[in-house]
Amino acid sequence: MAKKVMIATVKPFAPLAVDGIRKIMKGAGYELQILESYPDQQTFVNAVSEAEALIIRSDKVTREVMDHAPKLKVVVRAGAGYDNVDLEAASEKGIVVMNTPGQNSNAVAELVFGLMIYMARRAYSGKAGSELKGKTIGLQAYGNVGRNVARVAHGFGMDVLAFDPFVPAESIRKDGVEPVDSVEALYDRSDYVSLHIPAVKATIKSINFPLMSRMKEGATLVNTARKEVIDEDGLKEMLEKRPDFRYVSDIAPDCKDELTAGYPDRVFFTAKKMGAQTLEANVNAALAAANQILAFFEKGDVTFQVNK
Ligand code: 3PG
């Protein structure tokens, strides 16, 4: 019986990425089912009964989804963050969960600069803005995205700081980036702070008023990570008390309408989460996901498993 692989993407991959997955699956003799732009979670739940493998993006693989997918063996999150997958439920059910680290990080890093320039040039209004050259950018976490942001920031002539307790200072330093030893120091010294932390227990709501209020005069906070890491009450307080502060993100907070109405020149949110939404990132992550599924079924390869 042909293995059944399902792509479930509420925010679809570029067609070329889907074609690439199709080709890989066809070559392996697997069957591919595609569920794109589905209207609600129930549609996803109802569609998974035959799936042995899932390729997803930010799609929510909850316990309920897994309960309805009795044949499911492997879930590959085509991307970095896997806070959208219930890892505990997956482990209980013996389902392997993987991500595809690094495959979409350049796209996210490039968007960081798109957002910074948009804010620095006053939303392209023609008003006098400012330049990135000579400014300091602080990277909160130095993983794949942080590294790409550092590389591009150097091209702009920015000074780059990074705080990441999980990365040895030496490996940060060798990229020409200054490691700082506390998150507070990062906020104290940066003109731009760019978030690259995952949404986990320790980071959720961790970007709060006491931390943000340390930011320099005229500083901008850039969030292409997860909306959950922001304490929204703290963000509101910061915007209210610090008229020099700006916040920009491709993952709008729940209170986005209030902020956009209250501070139109100081906040900006893209219509959709779009850091990884490039043809190149889609193709890279999609093909990596498809190849990882093959390697898993054919060779038992679990290299990128995240629920060990
Ligand atoms: C990731 O974690 O890989 C990024 O946040 C991209 O998410 P997306 O695939 O939903 O765009």
PDB file of C-alpha atoms and ligand atoms in Angstrom:
ATOM      1  CA  MET A   1       0.000   0.000   0.000  1.00  0.00           C
ATOM      2  CA  ALA A   2       1.283   3.413  -0.981  1.00  0.00           C
ATOM      3  CA  LYS A   3       2.182   5.636   1.960  1.00  0.00           C
ATOM      4  CA  LYS A   4      -0.186   8.578   2.323  1.00  0.00           C
ATOM      5  CA  VAL A   5       1.367  11.985   2.857  1.00  0.00           C
ATOM      6  CA  MET A   6      -0.709  15.082   3.421  1.00  0.00           C
ATOM      7  CA  ILE A   7       0.239  18.726   2.989  1.00  0.00           C
ATOM      8  CA  ALA A   8      -1.944  20.800   5.319  1.00  0.00           C
ATOM      9  CA  THR A   9      -1.226  24.479   4.884  1.00  0.00           C
ATOM     10  CA  VAL A  10      -3.735  27.136   5.783  1.00  0.00           C
ATOM     11  CA  LYS A  11      -1.173  29.551   4.324  1.00  0.00           C
ATOM     12  CA  PRO A  12      -0.165  27.677   1.153  1.00  0.00           C
ATOM     13  CA  PHE A  13       3.338  27.185  -0.171  1.00  0.00           C
ATOM     14  CA  ALA A  14       4.194  28.719  -3.541  1.00  0.00           C
ATOM     15  CA  PRO A  15       3.027  26.342  -6.326  1.00  0.00           C
ATOM     16  CA  LEU A  16       6.622  25.509  -7.233  1.00  0.00           C
ATOM     17  CA  ALA A  17       7.208  24.186  -3.709  1.00  0.00           C
ATOM     18  CA  VAL A  18       4.108  21.988  -3.926  1.00  0.00           C
ATOM     19  CA  ASP A  19       5.267  20.723  -7.346  1.00  0.00           C
ATOM     20  CA  GLY A  20       8.600  19.808  -5.760  1.00  0.00           C
ATOM     21  CA  ILE A  21       6.913  17.818  -2.990  1.00  0.00           C
ATOM     22  CA  ARG A  22       4.678  16.132  -5.567  1.00  0.00           C
ATOM     23  CA  LYS A  23       7.681  15.045  -7.617  1.00  0.00           C
ATOM     24  CA  ILE A  24       9.488  13.610  -4.578  1.00  0.00           C
ATOM     25  CA  MET A  25       6.404  11.724  -3.420  1.00  0.00           C
ATOM     26  CA  LYS A  26       5.662  10.396  -6.895  1.00  0.00           C
ATOM     27  CA  GLY A  27       9.246   9.193  -7.223  1.00  0.00           C
ATOM     28  CA  ALA A  28       8.874   7.261  -3.976  1.00  0.00           C
ATOM     29  CA  GLY A  29       5.525   5.816  -4.973  1.00  0.00           C
ATOM     30  CA  TYR A  30       3.725   7.684  -2.147  1.00  0.00           C
ATOM     31  CA  GLU A  31       0.271   9.218  -2.410  1.00  0.00           C
ATOM     32  CA  LEU A  32      -0.060  12.944  -1.831  1.00  0.00           C
ATOM     33  CA  GLN A  33      -3.129  14.674  -0.463  1.00  0.00           C
ATOM     34  CA  ILE A  34      -3.245  18.470  -0.434  1.00  0.00           C
ATOM     35  CA  LEU A  35      -5.332  20.556   1.953  1.00  0.00           C
ATOM     36  CA  GLU A  36      -4.610  24.233   1.335  1.00  0.00           C
ATOM     37  CA  SER A  37      -6.298  27.417   2.621  1.00  0.00           C
ATOM     38  CA  TYR A  38      -8.750  25.362   4.656  1.00  0.00           C
ATOM     39  CA  PRO A  39     -11.491  27.461   6.270  1.00  0.00           C
ATOM     40  CA  ASP A  40     -11.274  26.212   9.854  1.00  0.00           C
ATOM     41  CA  GLN A  41      -9.578  23.751  12.213  1.00  0.00           C
ATOM     42  CA  GLN A  42     -12.491  21.299  11.966  1.00  0.00           C
ATOM     43  CA  THR A  43     -11.833  20.882   8.241  1.00  0.00           C
ATOM     44  CA  PHE A  44      -8.250  19.906   9.078  1.00  0.00           C
ATOM     45  CA  VAL A  45      -9.411  17.499  11.799  1.00  0.00           C
ATOM     46  CA  ASN A  46     -11.875  15.879   9.379  1.00  0.00           C
ATOM     47  CA  ALA A  47      -9.283  15.462   6.626  1.00  0.00           C
ATOM     48  CA  VAL A  48      -6.499  13.549   8.384  1.00  0.00           C
ATOM     49  CA  SER A  49      -7.969  10.070   8.846  1.00  0.00           C
ATOM     50  CA  GLU A  50      -5.756   8.374   6.235  1.00  0.00           C
ATOM     51  CA  ALA A  51      -2.570  10.436   6.636  1.00  0.00           C
ATOM     52  CA  GLU A  52       0.614   8.617   7.659  1.00  0.00           C
ATOM     53  CA  ALA A  53       2.733  11.755   7.328  1.00  0.00           C
ATOM     54  CA  LEU A  54       1.875  15.430   7.552  1.00  0.00           C
ATOM     55  CA  ILE A  55       3.709  18.423   6.130  1.00  0.00           C
ATOM     56  CA  ILE A  56       2.569  21.613   7.858  1.00  0.00           C
ATOM     57  CA  ARG A  57       3.570  25.235   8.466  1.00  0.00           C
ATOM     58  CA  SER A  58       1.983  27.138  11.371  1.00  0.00           C
ATOM     59  CA  ASP A  59      -0.969  24.761  11.167  1.00  0.00           C
ATOM     60  CA  LYS A  60      -2.158  23.533  14.546  1.00  0.00           C
ATOM     61  CA  VAL A  61      -1.502  19.857  15.078  1.00  0.00           C
ATOM     62  CA  THR A  62      -3.464  19.434  18.282  1.00  0.00           C
ATOM     63  CA  ARG A  63      -4.280  16.291  20.226  1.00  0.00           C
ATOM     64  CA  GLU A  64      -7.652  16.341  18.467  1.00  0.00           C
ATOM     65  CA  VAL A  65      -5.985  16.272  15.055  1.00  0.00           C
ATOM     66  CA  MET A  66      -3.831  13.320  16.152  1.00  0.00           C
ATOM     67  CA  ASP A  67      -6.854  11.524  17.627  1.00  0.00           C
ATOM     68  CA  HIS A  68      -8.414  11.674  14.161  1.00  0.00           C
ATOM     69  CA  ALA A  69      -5.245  10.436  12.440  1.00  0.00           C
ATOM     70  CA  PRO A  70      -4.769   6.872  13.695  1.00  0.00           C
ATOM     71  CA  LYS A  71      -2.199   6.043  10.992  1.00  0.00           C
ATOM     72  CA  LEU A  72      -0.038   9.125  11.570  1.00  0.00           C
ATOM     73  CA  LYS A  73       3.666   8.362  12.095  1.00  0.00           C
ATOM     74  CA  VAL A  74       5.447  11.610  11.345  1.00  0.00           C
ATOM     75  CA  VAL A  75       4.714  15.354  11.292  1.00  0.00           C
ATOM     76  CA  VAL A  76       7.186  17.668   9.613  1.00  0.00           C
ATOM     77  CA  ARG A  77       6.845  21.355  10.329  1.00  0.00           C
ATOM     78  CA  ALA A  78       8.266  22.973   7.191  1.00  0.00           C
ATOM     79  CA  GLY A  79       9.961  25.754   9.096  1.00  0.00           C
ATOM     80  CA  ALA A  80      11.611  26.455  12.417  1.00  0.00           C
ATOM     81  CA  GLY A  81       9.104  26.986  15.245  1.00  0.00           C
ATOM     82  CA  TYR A  82       7.018  24.030  16.387  1.00  0.00           C
ATOM     83  CA  ASP A  83       4.935  25.646  19.128  1.00  0.00           C
ATOM     84  CA  ASN A  84       1.911  24.801  16.947  1.00  0.00           C
ATOM     85  CA  VAL A  85       2.343  21.057  17.507  1.00  0.00           C
ATOM     86  CA  ASP A  86       1.274  19.309  20.710  1.00  0.00           C
ATOM     87  CA  LEU A  87       4.561  17.500  21.325  1.00  0.00           C
ATOM     88  CA  GLU A  88       3.328  15.740  24.440  1.00  0.00           C
ATOM     89  CA  ALA A  89       0.383  14.208  22.599  1.00  0.00           C
ATOM     90  CA  ALA A  90       2.651  13.257  19.693  1.00  0.00           C
ATOM     91  CA  SER A  91       5.148  11.518  21.993  1.00  0.00           C
ATOM     92  CA  GLU A  92       2.372   9.680  23.793  1.00  0.00           C
ATOM     93  CA  LYS A  93       1.122   8.381  20.467  1.00  0.00           C
ATOM     94  CA  GLY A  94       4.595   7.521  19.153  1.00  0.00           C
ATOM     95  CA  ILE A  95       4.410  10.181  16.428  1.00  0.00           C
ATOM     96  CA  VAL A  96       7.737  11.691  15.405  1.00  0.00           C
ATOM     97  CA  VAL A  97       7.718  15.481  15.025  1.00  0.00           C
ATOM     98  CA  MET A  98      10.457  17.232  13.047  1.00  0.00           C
ATOM     99  CA  ASN A  99      11.197  20.739  11.843  1.00  0.00           C
ATOM    100  CA  THR A 100      13.396  21.875   8.955  1.00  0.00           C
ATOM    101  CA  PRO A 101      15.855  24.202  10.706  1.00  0.00           C
ATOM    102  CA  GLY A 102      17.516  26.925   8.675  1.00  0.00           C
ATOM    103  CA  GLN A 103      15.483  26.438   5.512  1.00  0.00           C
ATOM    104  CA  ASN A 104      13.482  29.656   5.747  1.00  0.00           C
ATOM    105  CA  SER A 105      15.769  31.803   7.923  1.00  0.00           C
ATOM    106  CA  ASN A 106      17.168  34.061   5.232  1.00  0.00           C
ATOM    107  CA  ALA A 107      13.642  35.070   4.231  1.00  0.00           C
ATOM    108  CA  VAL A 108      12.798  36.034   7.810  1.00  0.00           C
ATOM    109  CA  ALA A 109      16.086  37.905   8.181  1.00  0.00           C
ATOM    110  CA  GLU A 110      15.479  39.907   4.997  1.00  0.00           C
ATOM    111  CA  LEU A 111      12.026  40.885   6.252  1.00  0.00           C
ATOM    112  CA  VAL A 112      13.632  42.255   9.443  1.00  0.00           C
ATOM    113  CA  PHE A 113      15.407  44.810   7.259  1.00  0.00           C
ATOM    114  CA  GLY A 114      12.270  45.510   5.244  1.00  0.00           C
ATOM    115  CA  LEU A 115      10.454  46.337   8.475  1.00  0.00           C
ATOM    116  CA  MET A 116      13.328  48.359   9.957  1.00  0.00           C
ATOM    117  CA  ILE A 117      13.701  50.505   6.850  1.00  0.00           C
ATOM    118  CA  TYR A 118       9.954  51.009   6.633  1.00  0.00           C
ATOM    119  CA  MET A 119       9.975  52.375  10.191  1.00  0.00           C
ATOM    120  CA  ALA A 120      13.227  54.319   9.787  1.00  0.00           C
ATOM    121  CA  ARG A 121      11.884  55.998   6.613  1.00  0.00           C
ATOM    122  CA  ARG A 122       8.591  56.931   8.245  1.00  0.00           C
ATOM    123  CA  ALA A 123       6.425  54.482   6.331  1.00  0.00           C
ATOM    124  CA  TYR A 124       7.761  55.844   3.035  1.00  0.00           C
ATOM    125  CA  SER A 125       5.791  59.022   3.649  1.00  0.00           C
ATOM    126  CA  GLY A 126       8.535  61.316   2.433  1.00  0.00           C
ATOM    127  CA  LYS A 127       9.135  62.728   5.947  1.00  0.00           C
ATOM    128  CA  ALA A 128      12.787  62.878   7.013  1.00  0.00           C
ATOM    129  CA  GLY A 129      13.743  59.537   8.500  1.00  0.00           C
ATOM    130  CA  SER A 130      16.955  57.950   9.699  1.00  0.00           C
ATOM    131  CA  GLU A 131      19.574  55.489   8.472  1.00  0.00           C
ATOM    132  CA  LEU A 132      20.569  52.084   9.716  1.00  0.00           C
ATOM    133  CA  LYS A 133      24.290  52.734   9.243  1.00  0.00           C
ATOM    134  CA  GLY A 134      26.045  53.344  12.525  1.00  0.00           C
ATOM    135  CA  LYS A 135      23.087  52.128  14.592  1.00  0.00           C
ATOM    136  CA  THR A 136      23.233  49.183  16.966  1.00  0.00           C
ATOM    137  CA  ILE A 137      21.025  46.161  16.468  1.00  0.00           C
ATOM    138  CA  GLY A 138      20.557  43.734  19.343  1.00  0.00           C
ATOM    139  CA  LEU A 139      19.597  40.180  18.458  1.00  0.00           C
ATOM    140  CA  GLN A 140      17.615  38.385  21.102  1.00  0.00           C
ATOM    141  CA  ALA A 141      18.677  34.830  20.302  1.00  0.00           C
ATOM    142  CA  TYR A 142      21.402  33.852  17.895  1.00  0.00           C
ATOM    143  CA  GLY A 143      20.034  30.898  15.962  1.00  0.00           C
ATOM    144  CA  ASN A 144      19.645  30.543  12.205  1.00  0.00           C
ATOM    145  CA  VAL A 145      17.611  33.726  11.765  1.00  0.00           C
ATOM    146  CA  GLY A 146      19.765  35.768  14.152  1.00  0.00           C
ATOM    147  CA  ARG A 147      22.901  34.750  12.247  1.00  0.00           C
ATOM    148  CA  ASN A 148      21.391  35.841   8.923  1.00  0.00           C
ATOM    149  CA  VAL A 149      20.281  39.158  10.419  1.00  0.00           C
ATOM    150  CA  ALA A 150      23.839  39.716  11.696  1.00  0.00           C
ATOM    151  CA  ARG A 151      25.299  39.036   8.243  1.00  0.00           C
ATOM    152  CA  VAL A 152      22.995  41.552   6.555  1.00  0.00           C
ATOM    153  CA  ALA A 153      23.339  44.114   9.374  1.00  0.00           C
ATOM    154  CA  HIS A 154      27.084  44.187   8.814  1.00  0.00           C
ATOM    155  CA  GLY A 155      26.415  45.109   5.181  1.00  0.00           C
ATOM    156  CA  PHE A 156      24.369  48.077   6.388  1.00  0.00           C
ATOM    157  CA  GLY A 157      27.246  49.195   8.627  1.00  0.00           C
ATOM    158  CA  MET A 158      25.401  48.401  11.845  1.00  0.00           C
ATOM    159  CA  ASP A 159      27.003  47.301  15.102  1.00  0.00           C
ATOM    160  CA  VAL A 160      25.593  43.944  16.102  1.00  0.00           C
ATOM    161  CA  LEU A 161      25.030  42.621  19.634  1.00  0.00           C
ATOM    162  CA  ALA A 162      23.506  39.282  20.537  1.00  0.00           C
ATOM    163  CA  PHE A 163      22.138  37.725  23.667  1.00  0.00           C
ATOM    164  CA  ASP A 164      21.761  33.964  23.618  1.00  0.00           C
ATOM    165  CA  PRO A 165      22.449  31.923  26.752  1.00  0.00           C
ATOM    166  CA  PHE A 166      22.496  28.725  24.661  1.00  0.00           C
ATOM    167  CA  VAL A 167      25.190  29.767  22.188  1.00  0.00           C
ATOM    168  CA  PRO A 168      28.835  29.957  23.265  1.00  0.00           C
ATOM    169  CA  ALA A 169      30.136  33.548  23.288  1.00  0.00           C
ATOM    170  CA  GLU A 170      33.061  32.472  21.136  1.00  0.00           C
ATOM    171  CA  SER A 171      30.904  31.309  18.261  1.00  0.00           C
ATOM    172  CA  ILE A 172      28.986  34.632  18.361  1.00  0.00           C
ATOM    173  CA  ARG A 173      32.231  36.610  18.431  1.00  0.00           C
ATOM    174  CA  LYS A 174      33.674  34.834  15.412  1.00  0.00           C
ATOM    175  CA  ASP A 175      30.846  36.338  13.299  1.00  0.00           C
ATOM    176  CA  GLY A 176      31.948  39.838  14.299  1.00  0.00           C
ATOM    177  CA  VAL A 177      29.012  40.061  16.714  1.00  0.00           C
ATOM    178  CA  GLU A 178      29.413  41.156  20.330  1.00  0.00           C
ATOM    179  CA  PRO A 179      27.857  38.728  22.792  1.00  0.00           C
ATOM    180  CA  VAL A 180      26.212  40.450  25.767  1.00  0.00           C
ATOM    181  CA  ASP A 181      25.668  38.585  28.982  1.00  0.00           C
ATOM    182  CA  SER A 182      22.191  39.721  29.904  1.00  0.00           C
ATOM    183  CA  VAL A 183      18.986  40.483  28.096  1.00  0.00           C
ATOM    184  CA  GLU A 184      18.848  43.785  29.977  1.00  0.00           C
ATOM    185  CA  ALA A 185      22.211  44.825  28.521  1.00  0.00           C
ATOM    186  CA  LEU A 186      20.899  44.060  25.046  1.00  0.00           C
ATOM    187  CA  TYR A 187      17.900  46.363  25.531  1.00  0.00           C
ATOM    188  CA  ASP A 188      20.037  49.074  27.196  1.00  0.00           C
ATOM    189  CA  ARG A 189      22.433  49.313  24.278  1.00  0.00           C
ATOM    190  CA  SER A 190      20.398  48.720  21.109  1.00  0.00           C
ATOM    191  CA  ASP A 191      18.716  51.168  18.714  1.00  0.00           C
ATOM    192  CA  TYR A 192      16.866  48.185  17.269  1.00  0.00           C
ATOM    193  CA  VAL A 193      16.098  44.992  19.152  1.00  0.00           C
ATOM    194  CA  SER A 194      15.154  42.107  16.870  1.00  0.00           C
ATOM    195  CA  LEU A 195      13.435  39.112  18.452  1.00  0.00           C
ATOM    196  CA  HIS A 196      14.368  35.590  17.364  1.00  0.00           C
ATOM    197  CA  ILE A 197      13.222  33.592  20.371  1.00  0.00           C
ATOM    198  CA  PRO A 198      10.751  30.713  20.240  1.00  0.00           C
ATOM    199  CA  ALA A 199       7.409  30.826  22.065  1.00  0.00           C
ATOM    200  CA  VAL A 200       8.035  28.537  25.036  1.00  0.00           C
ATOM    201  CA  LYS A 201       7.013  28.700  28.677  1.00  0.00           C
ATOM    202  CA  ALA A 202      10.034  30.797  29.635  1.00  0.00           C
ATOM    203  CA  THR A 203       9.615  33.334  26.818  1.00  0.00           C
ATOM    204  CA  ILE A 204       5.839  33.807  26.604  1.00  0.00           C
ATOM    205  CA  LYS A 205       5.002  37.391  27.680  1.00  0.00           C
ATOM    206  CA  SER A 206       8.666  37.838  28.617  1.00  0.00           C
ATOM    207  CA  ILE A 207       9.021  41.027  26.568  1.00  0.00           C
ATOM    208  CA  ASN A 208       7.347  43.178  29.182  1.00  0.00           C
ATOM    209  CA  PHE A 209       7.297  46.837  30.172  1.00  0.00           C
ATOM    210  CA  PRO A 210      10.290  46.698  32.561  1.00  0.00           C
ATOM    211  CA  LEU A 211      12.412  45.222  29.763  1.00  0.00           C
ATOM    212  CA  MET A 212      11.132  47.421  26.928  1.00  0.00           C
ATOM    213  CA  SER A 213      11.408  50.561  29.033  1.00  0.00           C
ATOM    214  CA  ARG A 214      15.190  50.076  29.119  1.00  0.00           C
ATOM    215  CA  MET A 215      15.379  50.763  25.393  1.00  0.00           C
ATOM    216  CA  LYS A 216      17.305  53.786  24.178  1.00  0.00           C
ATOM    217  CA  GLU A 217      15.650  57.026  23.121  1.00  0.00           C
ATOM    218  CA  GLY A 218      14.118  56.512  19.671  1.00  0.00           C
ATOM    219  CA  ALA A 219      14.514  52.725  19.731  1.00  0.00           C
ATOM    220  CA  THR A 220      12.460  50.256  17.690  1.00  0.00           C
ATOM    221  CA  LEU A 221      11.452  46.742  18.651  1.00  0.00           C
ATOM    222  CA  VAL A 222      11.188  44.340  15.706  1.00  0.00           C
ATOM    223  CA  ASN A 223       9.256  41.107  16.143  1.00  0.00           C
ATOM    224  CA  THR A 224       9.378  38.455  13.445  1.00  0.00           C
ATOM    225  CA  ALA A 225       9.393  35.678  16.062  1.00  0.00           C
ATOM    226  CA  ARG A 226       6.057  35.011  17.776  1.00  0.00           C
ATOM    227  CA  LYS A 227       3.334  37.358  19.025  1.00  0.00           C
ATOM    228  CA  GLU A 228       3.042  35.332  22.240  1.00  0.00           C
ATOM    229  CA  VAL A 229       6.443  36.478  23.539  1.00  0.00           C
ATOM    230  CA  ILE A 230       5.111  40.028  23.885  1.00  0.00           C
ATOM    231  CA  ASP A 231       3.288  41.103  27.027  1.00  0.00           C
ATOM    232  CA  GLU A 232       0.618  43.140  25.257  1.00  0.00           C
ATOM    233  CA  ASP A 233      -0.287  45.196  28.334  1.00  0.00           C
ATOM    234  CA  GLY A 234       3.386  46.043  28.673  1.00  0.00           C
ATOM    235  CA  LEU A 235       3.546  47.002  25.007  1.00  0.00           C
ATOM    236  CA  LYS A 236       0.554  49.323  25.414  1.00  0.00           C
ATOM    237  CA  GLU A 237       2.156  50.893  28.481  1.00  0.00           C
ATOM    238  CA  MET A 238       5.423  51.367  26.619  1.00  0.00           C
ATOM    239  CA  LEU A 239       3.757  53.069  23.641  1.00  0.00           C
ATOM    240  CA  GLU A 240       1.813  55.310  25.996  1.00  0.00           C
ATOM    241  CA  LYS A 241       4.735  56.307  28.213  1.00  0.00           C
ATOM    242  CA  ARG A 242       7.476  56.476  25.597  1.00  0.00           C
ATOM    243  CA  PRO A 243       6.466  58.610  22.600  1.00  0.00           C
ATOM    244  CA  ASP A 244       9.869  57.927  21.024  1.00  0.00           C
ATOM    245  CA  PHE A 245       9.381  54.126  20.895  1.00  0.00           C
ATOM    246  CA  ARG A 246       8.285  52.124  17.841  1.00  0.00           C
ATOM    247  CA  TYR A 247       7.102  48.557  17.397  1.00  0.00           C
ATOM    248  CA  VAL A 248       6.961  46.649  14.124  1.00  0.00           C
ATOM    249  CA  SER A 249       6.002  43.063  13.461  1.00  0.00           C
ATOM    250  CA  ASP A 250       4.714  40.596  10.901  1.00  0.00           C
ATOM    251  CA  ILE A 251       2.757  38.827  13.638  1.00  0.00           C
ATOM    252  CA  ALA A 252       0.288  41.409  14.837  1.00  0.00           C
ATOM    253  CA  PRO A 253      -0.697  41.447  18.496  1.00  0.00           C
ATOM    254  CA  ASP A 254      -4.288  40.706  19.500  1.00  0.00           C
ATOM    255  CA  CYS A 255      -4.660  44.421  20.305  1.00  0.00           C
ATOM    256  CA  LYS A 256      -3.448  45.500  16.863  1.00  0.00           C
ATOM    257  CA  ASP A 257      -6.499  47.616  15.982  1.00  0.00           C
ATOM    258  CA  GLU A 258      -6.179  49.589  19.200  1.00  0.00           C
ATOM    259  CA  LEU A 259      -2.461  50.163  18.658  1.00  0.00           C
ATOM    260  CA  THR A 260      -2.783  51.057  14.992  1.00  0.00           C
ATOM    261  CA  ALA A 261      -5.537  53.561  15.806  1.00  0.00           C
ATOM    262  CA  GLY A 262      -3.686  55.013  18.792  1.00  0.00           C
ATOM    263  CA  TYR A 263      -0.148  55.148  17.397  1.00  0.00           C
ATOM    264  CA  PRO A 264      -0.386  55.106  13.585  1.00  0.00           C
ATOM    265  CA  ASP A 265       3.139  56.495  13.090  1.00  0.00           C
ATOM    266  CA  ARG A 266       4.801  54.266  15.667  1.00  0.00           C
ATOM    267  CA  VAL A 267       3.479  50.781  15.010  1.00  0.00           C
ATOM    268  CA  PHE A 268       3.186  48.742  11.860  1.00  0.00           C
ATOM    269  CA  PHE A 269       1.865  45.227  11.295  1.00  0.00           C
ATOM    270  CA  THR A 270       1.814  43.319   8.047  1.00  0.00           C
ATOM    271  CA  ALA A 271      -1.556  41.947   6.975  1.00  0.00           C
ATOM    272  CA  LYS A 272      -0.322  38.355   7.405  1.00  0.00           C
ATOM    273  CA  LYS A 273       2.604  36.564   8.991  1.00  0.00           C
ATOM    274  CA  MET A 274       5.041  36.771   6.117  1.00  0.00           C
ATOM    275  CA  GLY A 275       8.632  36.366   7.301  1.00  0.00           C
ATOM    276  CA  ALA A 276       9.045  32.985   5.642  1.00  0.00           C
ATOM    277  CA  GLN A 277       6.675  33.682   2.769  1.00  0.00           C
ATOM    278  CA  THR A 278       9.092  33.763  -0.171  1.00  0.00           C
ATOM    279  CA  LEU A 279       9.366  31.404  -3.101  1.00  0.00           C
ATOM    280  CA  GLU A 280      12.877  30.430  -2.041  1.00  0.00           C
ATOM    281  CA  ALA A 281      11.968  29.744   1.592  1.00  0.00           C
ATOM    282  CA  ASN A 282       8.852  27.814   0.561  1.00  0.00           C
ATOM    283  CA  VAL A 283      10.830  25.643  -1.847  1.00  0.00           C
ATOM    284  CA  ASN A 284      13.686  25.060   0.604  1.00  0.00           C
ATOM    285  CA  ALA A 285      11.436  24.158   3.532  1.00  0.00           C
ATOM    286  CA  ALA A 286       8.952  22.133   1.467  1.00  0.00           C
ATOM    287  CA  LEU A 287      11.601  20.003  -0.248  1.00  0.00           C
ATOM    288  CA  ALA A 288      13.459  19.481   3.022  1.00  0.00           C
ATOM    289  CA  ALA A 289      10.194  18.332   4.639  1.00  0.00           C
ATOM    290  CA  ALA A 290       9.435  15.927   1.782  1.00  0.00           C
ATOM    291  CA  ASN A 291      12.965  14.475   1.823  1.00  0.00           C
ATOM    292  CA  GLN A 292      12.870  14.096   5.607  1.00  0.00           C
ATOM    293  CA  ILE A 293       9.629  12.115   5.331  1.00  0.00           C
ATOM    294  CA  LEU A 294      11.215   9.811   2.782  1.00  0.00           C
ATOM    295  CA  ALA A 295      14.333   9.351   4.886  1.00  0.00           C
ATOM    296  CA  PHE A 296      12.135   8.602   7.891  1.00  0.00           C
ATOM    297  CA  PHE A 297      10.018   5.946   6.181  1.00  0.00           C
ATOM    298  CA  GLU A 298      12.823   4.387   4.113  1.00  0.00           C
ATOM    299  CA  LYS A 299      15.731   4.557   6.586  1.00  0.00           C
ATOM    300  CA  GLY A 300      14.254   5.418   9.972  1.00  0.00           C
ATOM    301  CA  ASP A 301      16.124   8.738   9.902  1.00  0.00           C
ATOM    302  CA  VAL A 302      14.991  11.014  12.748  1.00  0.00           C
ATOM    303  CA  THR A 303      17.763  13.612  12.522  1.00  0.00           C
ATOM    304  CA  PHE A 304      15.487  16.629  12.974  1.00  0.00           C
ATOM    305  CA  GLN A 305      13.144  15.130  15.533  1.00  0.00           C
ATOM    306  CA  VAL A 306      12.088  17.693  18.159  1.00  0.00           C
ATOM    307  CA  ASN A 307       9.997  15.526  20.514  1.00  0.00           C
ATOM    308  CA  LYS A 308      12.729  13.215  21.780  1.00  0.00           C
TER     309      LYS A 308
HETATM  310  C1  3PG B   1       8.878  29.424  11.300  1.00  0.00           C
HETATM  311  O1  3PG B   1       8.754  29.129  12.489  1.00  0.00           O
HETATM  312  O2  3PG B   1       9.455  28.680  10.494  1.00  0.00           O
HETATM  313  C2  3PG B   1       8.384  30.762  10.807  1.00  0.00           C
HETATM  314  O3  3PG B   1       7.730  31.448  11.821  1.00  0.00           O
HETATM  315  C3  3PG B   1       7.528  30.676   9.541  1.00  0.00           C
HETATM  316  O4  3PG B   1       6.231  30.225   9.769  1.00  0.00           O
HETATM  317  P1  3PG B   1       5.226  29.965   8.535  1.00  0.00           P
HETATM  318  O5  3PG B   1       5.687  28.759   7.811  1.00  0.00           O
HETATM  319  O6  3PG B   1       3.881  29.801   9.161  1.00  0.00           O
HETATM  320  O7  3PG B   1       5.271  31.168   7.641  1.00  0.00           O
END
